Amino acid sequence: MYIKQIIIQGFKSYKEQTVIEPFSPKHNVIVGRNGSGKSNFFAAIRFVLSDAYTQMGREERQALLHEGSGSAVMSAYVEIIFDNTDERFPTGKDELILRRTIGLKKDEYSLDRKNATKADVMNLLESAGFSRSNPYYIVPQGRVTTLTNMKDAERLNLLKEVAGTQVYEARRQESLKIMTETDNKRSKIDELLDYIKERLGELEEEKEELRGYQEKDRERRCLEYTIYHREQVEIANALDNIDEQRQTGVDESDGNRERFLAGEKAIGEIDAEINDIQQQIELLRVERRQLEDERRENARARAKVELDVKSLSDGQSQTQQAKARHDRELQEVQNAIRQREAELAQILPEFTAKRDEESAIRSHLEGADALRQRLYAKQGRNARFKSKKERDDWLKKEISEANIALATRKAIRMQTTEEVVELEKNIAALEGEVKELRGRFDGRGDRTQEMAEEVQLAKEERDRLIDQRKELWREEAKLDSVVENARQELDRAERTLSHTMDQNTSRGLAAVRRIKRQHNLDGVYGTLAELIEVNEKYRTAVEVTAGQSLFHYVVDNDETATKVLEILQREKAGRITFMPLNRLKPRPINVPSSNDAIPMMDKIKFEPRYRKAVEQVFGKTIICQNLQVAAQYARSHGVNAITPDGDRSDKKGALTGGYHDPRKSRLEAVKNVLKWRDEYEGHRSRGGDVRRGVERKDQEITRAVGELQKIEQKRQQLEGSYGPLRAELRAKATLLERQQDTLDAKRRAMDNVEASLKLLGEQLSAFETEVLSEFKKVLSKEEEQQLEELNNSAQDLRKRYSALSTSRSELEARKSIIEVELRENLRQRLDQLKGQEFENLESGSNANLKESQRELKRIGKAIDAVGRKLTEAEEAIEQASGRLAGLESSKSDTLKQQEEIARSIERHQKRMEKSMAKKALLAEKAAECSRNIRDLGVLPEEAFDKFEKMPSNTIVKRLHKVNDGLKKYSHVNKKAFEQYNNFTKQRDTLTKRRAELDSSQASIEELIEVLDQRKDEAIERTFKQVSREFADIFEKLVPAGTGRLVIQRKADRRVDEEEEDDDEHGESVENYTGVGISVSFNSKDDEQQRIQQLSGGQKSLCALALVFAIQQCDPAPFYLFDEIDANLDAQYRTAVANMLRAVAERNSQADGGQFICTTFRPEMVLVADKCYGVAYAGKTSSIDVVRREQALEFVEGQKV
């Protein structure tokens, strides 16, 4: 086992966590400058493993914490990790982690990350070989110097300490102390025995006088007992009579009280009913006033509508006559239009046929004329030109011009065709628009009527919503009155409840309710009284059991309670006791299972989640029928028992009882508060709903009025759009006629263009044919014949064309007349008549008789409904007033009965007070008799019947005679027998105790002798081991010399070890005065020198040899040396270093070990297995592994 790793944080100069790289299990050397933290490193290990840092004050703890710059260090710890592969620590693990943490107020140990006590740690270390009696496995700076300068006596004490004699000394001192106490006790016992012997002699003489006195005293006590007993019997009989009278009176009083309480309850119920009826009457009166106001408003509205109806009725006949004339004229115009349209429809087909036939004849005629003209022109050209070439040139020129004209005509025809198509589209669109406008115009009356009906429906919807809002207003007014009454009742109930508790609790409860509401705390449930329901029969018992716990507030957990308490503290809003359900742990009790013992929990109703709170208060209480049964169960089962009347017996035997006024019940007050609070909150919530309903109705009415306004606006727009619509229709019709005229013109132009194109084509064909023909001066026979036929045909066509043109013109004239009449006369008159019809409708909408009649009918129904409601309200008020008068009369009768019962109770109370005074006097006499009988002491058996039949006078005379006889025994010791017996028992007890003390002293003397012998053996054994090891180690360190330890005695201070061995059995260790050191550094045979005669280096070497010898006697698993070679010469430093290496190499053996040393010398560095360097920067130390070369350079540098 060895130290594997060390972790330091916050300890002295090691501020940050310093994790030292694992140590070698053999020899480790630490180098560093002075003040860098080497000694603090060793102090950290001693802080964990030794007793050097125990029972420290605040200043000493502060000195262990790092005090550098930066944030203050509040705690420090040192953790040592041991390699436990050899299982030297009995933990069963390969590693053991030991940590000690210290702060200004704490000092803690931990083993393997688990908390442990200091005793556990020290016992574990001792089990692994760390001996408290031998602390030399850690050698700090100055320890070697101390050993060097140690005197011989001090060296002997060190040897005793190493031998472990402290245990023997402690046990010996304890035994000596016990012996001293035993001697003191024996002395006291001897003194008491002498006194008891003397006192027993005196009591032998007093016993005879006492026997005569006892005979007389026995007779006196018998006589006195008889007198007192007879007086007791008489008093008991008188008390029984009083109790019987009292019980009768109690029954009567209980009956009166029950009747009185029943009367009080009846009066309360009557008052509550009177209050409800008064509130109902008030609400009915409010409703009646509202209905009367509504009836007056409806009456005014009906008067106004009746005037409107009368006015409209007066002008209705004239309007009907005008309408009849208008309808006749409209019918005539419509008939004329239909007649003209039918005539026009009859003319149009004939006109179209003649026009088409005329066009066809005109086309034939024009073609014949054109062909004839070409033949004439050809005939003239033949005479005009001299040669074919001249003719052809001219024809080609004409052909070219004809082609140009033909192209022009084609372009005109294309453009005209497009214009015709566009016009046809426009005409079709205009016809649709005109048709639509005419349909709108024709259906304007129906639309107006529809708009009027929509307006009427919108008004009805608005009126319906207004009526509903009025109903809500009435309900709101009722609720305001109800809410105000509930608020007053709630205030009254809360004042009554506040009188049952102190002011701080009352303020606290109100504050908690407010905090719960403001912070929306669902975990704040309510007071215990609010969370339970109790039958009226057991209400008093529950209240007495709970006491002020009724007003403890139940919450879900302690976090909620803390939060509310902080707010209460911050706002200074009273005091409250909270019951967190997560903290309540009610203990189960032994509740008796019997018919006359009912667990109180069975009579309380509550939600399951509150069971812990209810059990905490009521779980240990049972309900019994009377106090006697309650007291029995309280004693036998260790529970609290209570009667339904509130008389209580607790498990300690205390009885509590008395009268409880049920009218001042706290549970009833809480129930009343909850009732009115729920009613108040319910009415207020309903009032909020009604107000929100009023707001919604306001919004609905606003929307309905908006819709009505929109419909009115649409109707006004419809009424105002008649003129623009008629103008638009007229404009569209005019535009349509123009477009149709333009289309006719374009079509005629198109026909002309088509005819022109045909003529040009024929002429072009003729020119091309003529170019190909021969040049002749005259026409050919065929052409002449064709010309003649054309002339004849043209004459016939002209005749036919003339006849058709005349017929077509007549039809066209007739058609034009009909169209003009329709357009300019009939249709305009129709539009005018329809406009008048609309104006008539418009003028009638503002004062529509039907609408007014409907409004009048609606108002009439409303007035009838209000009248019925008023009648019902009056009847309800009358009925409520009748019930109220009856209740007032009943209350008056009940109050008279209550007064009579109260007077009866008062009279009985006075009688009871007199009886109770008499009973108290008799009870005092009975108590005095009992006290006198008790004072008589233990009576003989004959006292109870010896004088039972003797008259009282005789008993009194005999008692006087006996008292006279007792006067001569006034000086007698009345306790002689008792004292004699007591002293005899004390003598026997003390004699037995003295024998026990003698035996105990002999055992203690034997133990002291054994302890002294074992101590001497331990010292002798330790000296021999240390002396032997010292000689061996000194010889290893100084091969040329020799050394030994010498025991000094009182008789001879210069006797060596061998001489001492010859007669050691004949001397005690107490004769030892010291341990000296005798050494020789030059020869094994020269005379040896004492340590006082040596140089400083030699002394240090001797001290180290002694340390090593002590360590070899009690080996440790590792050793910590702090600059032990500081005062040694070079040769001795080498020897010490070689010895350390040799011991470290035997680490696997029992006498081997791990070494951790600090040094400024190279000899120890050269033999080290691992080197560490301590650095100091920023007031903080650190330790890192360094190479041996770096350590040697540092050591050599320190020498310079």
PDB file of C-alpha atoms in Angstrom, residues 80 82 89 91 93 96-100 109-122 124-125:
ATOM      1  CA  ILE A  80      -5.144  11.389  -0.872  1.00  0.00           C
ATOM      2  CA  PHE A  82      -3.959   5.187  -1.794  1.00  0.00           C
ATOM      3  CA  PHE A  89      -7.171  -1.266   3.988  1.00  0.00           C
ATOM      4  CA  THR A  91     -12.314  -2.109   1.957  1.00  0.00           C
ATOM      5  CA  LYS A  93     -11.170  -2.188  -3.398  1.00  0.00           C
ATOM      6  CA  LEU A  96      -8.952   4.136  -1.251  1.00  0.00           C
ATOM      7  CA  ILE A  97      -9.839   7.836  -1.607  1.00  0.00           C
ATOM      8  CA  LEU A  98      -9.514   9.774   1.656  1.00  0.00           C
ATOM      9  CA  ARG A  99     -10.524  13.451   1.675  1.00  0.00           C
ATOM     10  CA  ARG A 100     -10.708  16.085   4.386  1.00  0.00           C
ATOM     11  CA  TYR A 109     -13.983  13.597   6.197  1.00  0.00           C
ATOM     12  CA  SER A 110     -14.991  11.315   3.350  1.00  0.00           C
ATOM     13  CA  LEU A 111     -13.989   7.781   2.392  1.00  0.00           C
ATOM     14  CA  ASP A 112     -14.464   6.775  -1.240  1.00  0.00           C
ATOM     15  CA  ARG A 113     -16.680   9.878  -1.813  1.00  0.00           C
ATOM     16  CA  LYS A 114     -18.913   9.011   1.186  1.00  0.00           C
ATOM     17  CA  ASN A 115     -19.105  11.024   4.388  1.00  0.00           C
ATOM     18  CA  ALA A 116     -17.281   9.524   7.368  1.00  0.00           C
ATOM     19  CA  THR A 117     -16.453  10.521  10.947  1.00  0.00           C
ATOM     20  CA  LYS A 118     -12.977  11.293  12.186  1.00  0.00           C
ATOM     21  CA  ALA A 119     -13.082   8.223  14.419  1.00  0.00           C
ATOM     22  CA  ASP A 120     -13.862   6.010  11.398  1.00  0.00           C
ATOM     23  CA  VAL A 121     -10.900   7.501   9.512  1.00  0.00           C
ATOM     24  CA  MET A 122      -8.437   7.096  12.406  1.00  0.00           C
ATOM     25  CA  LEU A 124      -9.088   2.694   9.377  1.00  0.00           C
ATOM     26  CA  LEU A 125      -5.589   4.255   9.351  1.00  0.00           C
TER      27      LEU A 125
END
